[in-house]
Backbone as a chain_set.jsonl record, in Angstrom:
{"seq": "WFYGPEYEGMGRHCGGKGTLEQLANFPSWADNLCFFVCNLQHGVVGMVIGYRADFRNRHIYTGCLIDKQYQGFDYGRNAQMLWIDTLFKRDDLRKVLIENVAEYLTPLYEETGFKVVGRYKAHCLVNGEWKDEIVMECFKDDFIPIYKEPK", "coords": {"N": [[213.488, 59.627, 114.416], [212.447, 55.502, 115.466], [212.759, 55.134, 117.893], [213.103, 58.017, 119.644], [214.432, 60.876, 120.555], [216.338, 60.147, 122.295], [217.875, 58.337, 121.43], [219.234, 59.02, 120.039], [222.289, 59.51, 119.376], [223.747, 57.069, 118.898], [224.433, 55.94, 116.719], [226.981, 57.767, 115.975], [229.459, 57.038, 116.285], [230.075, 54.766, 114.739], [231.198, 52.656, 112.208], [230.039, 53.444, 109.546], [230.345, 53.483, 106.28], [230.882, 52.804, 103.3], [230.514, 49.653, 102.185], [227.944, 46.693, 102.612], [229.716, 44.053, 103.212], [231.921, 45.478, 103.111], [232.038, 46.508, 105.533], [231.181, 44.71, 107.319], [233.158, 43.233, 106.634], [235.388, 44.21, 108.47], [238.263, 44.823, 108.912], [238.876, 45.703, 111.551], [236.435, 44.498, 113.001], [235.809, 44.797, 115.405], [235.395, 47.163, 116.573], [232.054, 49.677, 116.358], [230.461, 49.385, 114.357], [228.352, 50.492, 111.313], [225.484, 50.294, 109.191], [223.518, 52.104, 106.694], [219.771, 51.85, 105.529], [218.602, 51.704, 102.725], [216.208, 52.468, 100.883], [215.879, 53.533, 97.208], [213.592, 55.048, 96.13], [213.11, 56.628, 99.032], [215.102, 57.204, 100.042], [216.953, 57.263, 102.855], [215.984, 55.529, 105.559], [216.861, 54.69, 108.216], [219.326, 52.523, 110.32], [221.339, 49.889, 110.659], [222.647, 48.208, 113.061], [226.221, 47.199, 114.236], [227.526, 46.5, 117.582], [229.5, 45.999, 120.803], [231.363, 44.05, 119.675], [233.047, 41.31, 120.124], [235.645, 39.979, 119.63], [237.621, 37.352, 121.241], [235.838, 35.577, 122.33], [234.689, 35.614, 120.312], [231.638, 36.269, 119.329], [228.946, 39.151, 118.439], [226.674, 41.895, 119.249], [223.55, 43.295, 118.251], [221.146, 45.915, 116.172], [218.767, 47.457, 115.206], [217.228, 50.687, 114.083], [214.524, 52.254, 113.444], [213.288, 54.454, 110.647], [209.884, 56.039, 112.124], [207.911, 56.438, 110.426], [208.899, 54.541, 108.249], [208.25, 51.905, 109.827], [206.774, 48.932, 109.823], [206.727, 47.948, 107.326], [208.414, 46.367, 107.614], [211.296, 46.484, 105.67], [213.556, 46.836, 108.143], [213.391, 44.519, 109.382], [214.208, 43.163, 107.195], [216.716, 43.888, 106.741], [218.15, 43.425, 108.952], [218.016, 40.481, 108.718], [219.525, 40.868, 106.418], [221.988, 41.719, 107.326], [223.427, 40.159, 109.592], [222.995, 37.633, 108.604], [225.207, 38.221, 106.592], [227.157, 39.046, 108.391], [227.605, 35.967, 110.04], [228.527, 34.773, 107.905], [231.008, 35.485, 107.993], [234.137, 33.159, 109.353], [235.227, 33.959, 111.44], [233.302, 34.161, 113.612], [230.924, 33.523, 116.03], [228.771, 33.538, 116.972], [225.091, 35.91, 117.94], [223.777, 38.309, 119.308], [221.261, 39.779, 120.44], [219.733, 43.24, 122.249], [216.07, 43.769, 123.304], [213.758, 45.961, 123.255], [211.525, 46.128, 122.635], [208.854, 44.085, 122.435], [206.899, 43.051, 120.891], [208.668, 42.153, 118.556], [209.767, 40.22, 119.629], [208.864, 37.342, 118.761], [209.597, 37.339, 115.928], [211.567, 37.954, 115.904], [212.717, 35.224, 117.092], [211.68, 33.055, 115.277], [213.688, 33.174, 113.952], [215.549, 31.85, 114.612], [217.019, 32.851, 117.297], [216.499, 33.615, 120.787], [215.447, 33.584, 124.014], [217.542, 35.144, 126.414], [217.614, 36.445, 127.962], [215.954, 38.955, 130.876], [216.308, 42.709, 131.471], [214.766, 44.253, 133.819], [212.48, 46.884, 133.565], [214.456, 48.436, 132.755], [215.626, 50.438, 130.281], [214.518, 53.641, 129.655], [212.603, 54.341, 127.717], [211.278, 57.141, 125.739], [210.354, 58.005, 127.823], [209.286, 56.132, 129.423], [209.979, 53.2, 131.434], [211.423, 50.483, 129.749], [211.162, 46.797, 129.878], [214.441, 45.372, 128.781], [215.142, 42.706, 126.123], [217.025, 40.173, 126.343], [218.768, 37.95, 123.562], [219.973, 35.481, 121.847], [221.643, 34.136, 119.392], [223.243, 31.522, 117.6], [225.258, 30.812, 115.421], [224.918, 28.242, 113.54], [221.733, 27.865, 114.024], [220.375, 29.921, 113.138], [218.408, 31.19, 110.701], [217.63, 32.618, 107.904], [215.188, 34.792, 107.38], [213.201, 36.487, 105.137], [211.258, 38.667, 104.476], [208.764, 40.055, 102.315], [208.613, 43.396, 101.437], [206.112, 45.148, 102.131]], "CA": [[213.501, 57.652, 114.846], [211.383, 55.451, 116.018], [213.144, 55.238, 120.014], [213.12, 59.064, 120.351], [215.552, 61.44, 120.699], [217.721, 59.864, 123.943], [218.64, 57.268, 120.713], [219.743, 59.651, 118.055], [223.599, 59.658, 119.05], [223.36, 55.615, 119.034], [225.306, 55.981, 115.395], [228.122, 58.842, 116.024], [230.427, 56.299, 116.269], [229.859, 53.873, 113.682], [232.082, 52.981, 110.791], [229.056, 53.724, 108.512], [231.037, 54.205, 104.734], [231.635, 51.019, 102.318], [229.296, 48.626, 101.259], [228.066, 45.961, 103.569], [230.573, 43.546, 103.056], [233.327, 46.194, 103.451], [231.127, 46.922, 106.944], [231.202, 42.877, 108.081], [234.717, 42.512, 107.033], [236.785, 45.124, 108.346], [239.303, 43.917, 110.1], [238.89, 45.832, 113.38], [235.357, 44.627, 113.564], [235.361, 45.149, 117.102], [234.968, 48.581, 116.655], [231.274, 49.758, 115.818], [230.153, 49.216, 112.818], [227.067, 50.167, 111.228], [225.454, 50.361, 107.561], [222.131, 52.92, 106.542], [219.031, 51.42, 105.539], [218.25, 52.028, 101.848], [215.35, 52.308, 99.054], [215.936, 54.188, 96.309], [213.086, 55.767, 96.126], [211.908, 56.959, 99.788], [216.096, 57.758, 100.75], [217.613, 56.895, 104.131], [215.07, 54.115, 106.22], [216.859, 53.886, 109.01], [220.492, 52.103, 110.16], [221.214, 48.313, 111.425], [224.445, 48.225, 113.976], [227.044, 46.064, 115.218], [228.227, 47.101, 118.774], [230.38, 45.249, 121.624], [232.163, 43.107, 118.922], [233.919, 40.31, 121.614], [236.781, 38.625, 118.898], [237.867, 36.611, 121.919], [235.08, 35.219, 122.281], [233.551, 35.35, 118.889], [230.422, 37.179, 119.695], [228.691, 40.925, 118.202], [225.216, 42.734, 119.711], [223.508, 44.12, 117.157], [220.109, 46.529, 116.659], [218.543, 48.196, 114.335], [216.999, 51.734, 114.39], [213.925, 52.199, 111.928], [212.328, 55.771, 111.013], [208.943, 55.504, 113.064], [207.614, 56.951, 109.342], [208.695, 53.281, 107.423], [207.923, 51.194, 110.29], [206.083, 47.209, 109.969], [206.972, 47.762, 105.521], [209.52, 45.17, 106.406], [213.107, 47.139, 105.703], [213.997, 46.6, 108.742], [213.733, 43.189, 109.323], [215.092, 42.391, 105.826], [218.421, 44.53, 106.59], [218.863, 42.87, 110.053], [218.79, 39.305, 108.506], [221.05, 40.739, 105.52], [222.893, 42.041, 108.53], [222.973, 38.718, 110.157], [223.188, 36.603, 107.768], [226.794, 38.583, 105.916], [228.699, 38.963, 109.725], [227.877, 34.92, 110.432], [229.874, 34.091, 106.631], [232.503, 35.187, 108.81], [234.163, 32.12, 109.858], [235.275, 33.782, 113.209], [232.184, 34.774, 114.4], [229.483, 31.848, 116.102], [226.886, 34.244, 117.832], [224.935, 37.282, 117.616], [222.814, 38.505, 120.246], [220.394, 41.786, 120.256], [219.423, 43.518, 123.068], [215.261, 44.742, 122.395], [213.133, 47.031, 124.17], [209.949, 46.263, 121.577], [208.332, 42.676, 123.095], [206.044, 42.61, 119.79], [209.938, 41.775, 118.102], [210.755, 38.893, 120.123], [208.694, 36.47, 118.141], [209.834, 37.506, 114.758], [213.02, 36.824, 115.455], [212.772, 33.262, 117.37], [211.577, 32.275, 114.317], [214.727, 32.946, 112.517], [217.216, 30.882, 115.322], [217.082, 33.297, 118.118], [216.192, 32.542, 122.041], [215.306, 34.306, 124.737], [218.188, 34.58, 127.569], [217.717, 37.223, 129.978], [215.492, 40.107, 130.801], [216.501, 43.293, 132.736], [213.415, 44.837, 134.548], [212.142, 48.38, 133.876], [215.977, 48.962, 132.356], [215.498, 51.834, 129.45], [213.952, 54.034, 129.68], [212.084, 54.85, 126.358], [209.711, 58.361, 125.5], [209.65, 58.526, 129.015], [208.615, 55.191, 130.147], [210.885, 52.403, 131.175], [210.949, 49.222, 129.393], [212.055, 46.324, 129.96], [215.294, 44.683, 127.856], [214.776, 41.411, 126.222], [218.64, 39.862, 125.484], [218.469, 36.854, 122.718], [221.341, 34.502, 120.737], [221.548, 33.076, 117.979], [224.147, 30.417, 117.067], [225.867, 30.923, 113.424], [224.488, 27.271, 113.028], [221.097, 27.864, 114.263], [220.78, 30.553, 112.446], [217.867, 30.725, 109.605], [217.953, 34.213, 107.323], [214.055, 34.702, 106.565], [213.587, 38.13, 104.616], [210.023, 39.51, 103.618], [208.541, 41.274, 100.779], [208.316, 44.668, 102.645], [204.475, 45.957, 102.68]], "C": [[212.849, 57.497, 115.526], [211.445, 55.199, 117.303], [213.031, 57.143, 120.075], [214.968, 59.576, 119.926], [216.684, 61.54, 122.066], [218.18, 58.991, 122.502], [219.68, 58.325, 119.48], [221.678, 59.521, 118.589], [223.802, 58.519, 118.998], [224.751, 55.11, 117.85], [226.663, 57.045, 115.289], [228.892, 58.564, 115.414], [231.115, 55.186, 115.558], [230.246, 54.125, 112.171], [231.552, 52.807, 109.68], [229.369, 53.854, 106.74], [231.423, 52.966, 104.34], [230.058, 50.633, 102.395], [228.556, 47.879, 102.763], [228.282, 45.107, 103.73], [231.51, 44.15, 103.395], [233.304, 46.056, 104.995], [232.027, 45.485, 108.259], [232.534, 42.375, 107.865], [235.963, 43.533, 107.175], [236.91, 44.914, 108.987], [239.151, 44.174, 111.66], [237.393, 45.84, 114.115], [234.72, 44.552, 115.194], [234.923, 46.601, 117.614], [233.668, 48.801, 116.316], [231.595, 50.171, 114.872], [228.052, 49.53, 112.766], [226.636, 50.328, 109.578], [223.659, 51.054, 107.336], [220.947, 51.981, 105.34], [218.305, 51.961, 104.387], [217.131, 52.216, 101.096], [215.483, 53.445, 98.636], [214.693, 55.174, 96.441], [211.807, 56.948, 97.08], [213.297, 57.256, 100.791], [216.228, 56.571, 102.233], [216.051, 56.506, 104.946], [215.541, 54.146, 107.944], [218.798, 53.314, 109.305], [220.11, 50.467, 111.105], [223.021, 48.632, 111.96], [224.57, 47.233, 114.497], [227.619, 46.692, 116.197], [228.877, 45.691, 119.871], [230.581, 44.756, 121.172], [232.862, 42.616, 120.25], [234.487, 39.546, 120.494], [237.352, 37.724, 119.734], [237.463, 35.402, 121.536], [233.927, 35.05, 120.818], [232.139, 35.699, 119.049], [230.208, 38.524, 119.03], [227.295, 40.868, 118.575], [225.288, 43.596, 118.558], [222.194, 44.203, 117.374], [220.085, 46.849, 115.564], [217.467, 49.086, 115.038], [215.824, 52.298, 113.02], [213.389, 53.93, 111.832], [211.132, 55.756, 111.249], [207.663, 55.555, 111.276], [207.266, 54.78, 108.404], [208.912, 52.133, 108.522], [206.98, 50.194, 109.739], [206.122, 47.491, 108.245], [208.003, 46.429, 105.848], [210.831, 45.326, 106.279], [214.098, 47.12, 106.644], [214.899, 45.365, 109.214], [214.839, 42.552, 108.369], [216.676, 42.577, 105.982], [218.18, 43.713, 108.281], [219.23, 41.117, 109.675], [219.339, 39.358, 107.638], [222.353, 40.519, 106.614], [223.839, 40.793, 108.768], [223.747, 37.886, 109.354], [225.218, 37.101, 107.159], [227.424, 38.621, 107.446], [228.189, 36.924, 109.235], [227.902, 34.335, 109.187], [230.603, 34.432, 106.884], [232.19, 33.559, 109.276], [234.423, 32.545, 111.043], [234.032, 34.363, 113.728], [231.508, 33.696, 114.379], [228.25, 32.44, 116.502], [226.865, 35.647, 117.272], [224.081, 37.441, 118.53], [222.443, 40.202, 119.894], [219.484, 41.98, 121.913], [217.844, 44.718, 122.807], [214.633, 44.909, 123.993], [211.943, 46.778, 123.936], [209.673, 44.356, 122.146], [208.255, 42.4, 122.025], [207.362, 41.913, 118.654], [210.337, 40.262, 118.318], [210.231, 37.936, 119.612], [209.342, 35.789, 116.894], [211.236, 37.326, 114.58], [213.192, 35.496, 116.438], [212.259, 33.208, 116.301], [212.822, 32.41, 113.163], [215.996, 32.39, 113.445], [216.682, 32.185, 116.822], [216.399, 33.067, 119.265], [216.27, 33.193, 123.339], [216.237, 33.947, 125.427], [218.829, 35.202, 128.34], [217.062, 38.287, 129.838], [215.453, 40.84, 131.89], [215.115, 43.558, 132.21], [213.452, 46.042, 134.302], [214.269, 49.016, 133.843], [216.622, 49.876, 131.437], [214.667, 53.073, 129.563], [213.906, 55.401, 128.061], [210.944, 55.969, 126.049], [208.962, 58.2, 126.756], [209.038, 57.605, 130.184], [209.691, 54.172, 130.109], [209.957, 50.982, 131.087], [211.777, 48.436, 129.906], [212.947, 45.473, 128.59], [215.403, 43.408, 127.883], [216.492, 41.107, 125.881], [218.228, 38.953, 124.692], [219.831, 37.302, 122.577], [220.295, 34.065, 120.026], [223.247, 32.626, 117.937], [224.722, 29.983, 115.65], [225.106, 29.22, 112.684], [222.776, 26.944, 113.086], [219.884, 28.943, 113.358], [219.486, 30.524, 111.0], [217.395, 32.116, 109.251], [216.169, 34.514, 106.995], [213.164, 36.242, 106.067], [211.662, 37.385, 104.112], [209.41, 40.499, 102.976], [207.597, 42.585, 101.489], [206.447, 44.571, 101.547], [204.539, 46.789, 102.025]], "O": [[212.364, 58.346, 116.274], [210.414, 55.028, 117.954], [212.707, 57.337, 121.247], [215.989, 59.101, 119.428], [217.411, 62.397, 122.567], [219.409, 59.039, 122.563], [220.457, 58.196, 118.534], [222.317, 59.42, 117.542], [225.005, 58.737, 119.146], [225.66, 54.298, 118.022], [227.326, 56.916, 114.26], [229.307, 59.108, 114.391], [232.27, 54.776, 115.677], [229.979, 54.992, 111.339], [232.13, 52.206, 108.774], [228.496, 54.359, 106.034], [232.171, 52.199, 104.946], [228.963, 51.163, 102.586], [228.631, 48.458, 103.847], [227.445, 44.546, 104.438], [232.257, 43.5, 104.125], [234.248, 45.619, 105.653], [232.79, 45.382, 109.219], [233.074, 41.47, 108.502], [236.98, 43.701, 106.502], [236.128, 44.693, 109.912], [239.229, 43.406, 112.619], [237.01, 46.502, 115.08], [233.656, 44.344, 115.778], [234.352, 46.999, 118.629], [233.514, 47.863, 115.534], [232.475, 50.924, 114.453], [227.085, 49.189, 113.447], [227.551, 50.485, 108.77], [222.704, 50.45, 107.825], [221.455, 51.497, 104.328], [217.362, 52.693, 104.684], [217.596, 51.811, 100.031], [215.297, 54.425, 99.358], [214.987, 56.246, 96.969], [210.788, 57.566, 96.772], [213.115, 57.498, 101.984], [215.723, 55.469, 102.448], [215.097, 57.276, 104.837], [214.783, 53.73, 108.821], [219.583, 53.74, 108.458], [219.173, 50.091, 111.808], [224.053, 49.058, 111.441], [223.773, 46.473, 115.047], [228.362, 47.599, 115.821], [228.637, 44.518, 119.586], [230.113, 43.787, 121.771], [233.167, 43.329, 121.206], [233.952, 38.462, 120.261], [237.847, 36.87, 118.999], [238.007, 34.51, 120.884], [232.834, 34.539, 120.575], [231.501, 34.759, 118.574], [231.234, 39.201, 118.967], [226.663, 39.857, 118.268], [226.181, 44.254, 118.025], [221.61, 43.438, 118.141], [221.035, 46.702, 114.795], [216.875, 48.764, 116.068], [216.202, 52.652, 111.903], [213.138, 54.559, 112.86], [210.717, 55.222, 110.22], [206.751, 54.74, 111.141], [206.261, 54.118, 108.146], [209.778, 51.319, 108.203], [206.179, 50.761, 108.995], [205.069, 47.003, 107.833], [208.396, 45.64, 104.988], [211.593, 44.454, 106.698], [215.28, 47.304, 106.355], [216.098, 45.141, 109.375], [215.821, 41.836, 108.561], [217.586, 41.847, 105.588], [217.149, 43.387, 107.693], [220.228, 40.518, 110.076], [219.946, 38.325, 107.357], [223.236, 39.668, 106.729], [224.868, 40.575, 108.129], [224.925, 37.549, 109.474], [226.201, 36.385, 107.351], [228.478, 37.984, 107.477], [228.463, 36.598, 108.08], [227.296, 33.264, 109.152], [231.547, 33.996, 106.227], [231.16, 32.916, 109.478], [234.032, 31.821, 111.958], [234.221, 35.329, 114.466], [231.32, 32.958, 113.411], [227.092, 32.032, 116.422], [227.675, 36.327, 116.643], [223.388, 36.428, 118.632], [222.974, 41.204, 119.415], [218.827, 41.127, 122.512], [217.94, 45.876, 122.4], [214.802, 44.435, 125.117], [211.107, 47.071, 124.792], [210.625, 43.578, 122.096], [209.107, 41.63, 121.581], [206.912, 41.083, 117.864], [210.92, 39.443, 117.608], [211.03, 37.016, 119.789], [209.59, 34.607, 116.656], [211.905, 36.835, 113.671], [214.174, 34.809, 116.155], [213.015, 34.165, 116.133], [212.91, 31.97, 112.017], [217.175, 32.469, 113.099], [215.519, 31.938, 117.14], [215.498, 32.248, 119.081], [217.424, 33.327, 123.748], [216.381, 32.728, 125.522], [219.829, 35.05, 129.041], [217.291, 38.891, 128.79], [214.986, 40.47, 132.967], [214.515, 43.373, 131.151], [214.453, 46.607, 134.743], [214.968, 49.68, 134.608], [217.809, 50.183, 131.542], [213.604, 52.531, 129.262], [214.493, 56.393, 127.628], [209.76, 55.642, 126.126], [207.75, 58.203, 126.971], [208.552, 57.906, 131.274], [210.362, 54.063, 129.083], [208.932, 50.514, 131.582], [212.865, 48.789, 130.36], [212.35, 45.031, 127.609], [215.64, 42.755, 128.899], [217.1, 41.895, 125.156], [217.018, 38.822, 124.874], [220.519, 38.298, 122.801], [219.095, 33.8, 119.958], [224.209, 33.344, 118.211], [224.552, 28.934, 115.028], [224.838, 29.122, 111.487], [222.347, 26.008, 112.411], [218.736, 28.612, 113.061], [219.78, 29.655, 110.179], [216.825, 32.794, 110.105], [216.064, 34.293, 105.788], [212.557, 36.908, 106.906], [211.169, 36.335, 103.701], [209.597, 41.702, 103.157], [206.431, 42.675, 101.875], [206.046, 43.97, 100.55], [203.651, 47.641, 102.02]]}, "num_chains": 1, "name": "protein.A"}
C-alpha cells in the first residue's frame, strides 16, 4: 500500500461487504465503512473508507488508500468522488471531512469544493518521516464531483 505497513490494519474493522450503495445506506453508518476499488483487468487496487461518522452532527471523515503501483492513474480520485457523491445523496449527511498527509492532493480536493480548515504540524509518522496532516471539509451544497478519465 502507498502509505506503507503502518497503515495496513486501517481497514480491518470496515464493513466492506456489498455494493457501494448498500454501504452508504447501511443503517448504522456511524460504524466504519469501506469498499474496495476494483478494476477487472488489475484486481483490487485499493480502498475508500468512511470513519468517525457523527450521526448527530451529520458528518463523516473519508480517506483513500491506493496500491503504489496504481497511484497516478486516477483510480483513487474517481473512487473517492463516487464515494462522496453517494454519501451526499443521503438526506441526513451535510458535510464530509478529509484528513490528508499528501500535500500534493490538496489542490485536487479544492477543485471539488473542499476547503482547508486546519493543519496538524508533524502529526503523522509516514514511512519514517513526520508529516503534517491537512484537514479539509466540504458541505453538501459545495461539492462538485469531478471524474477524470483513467490514464
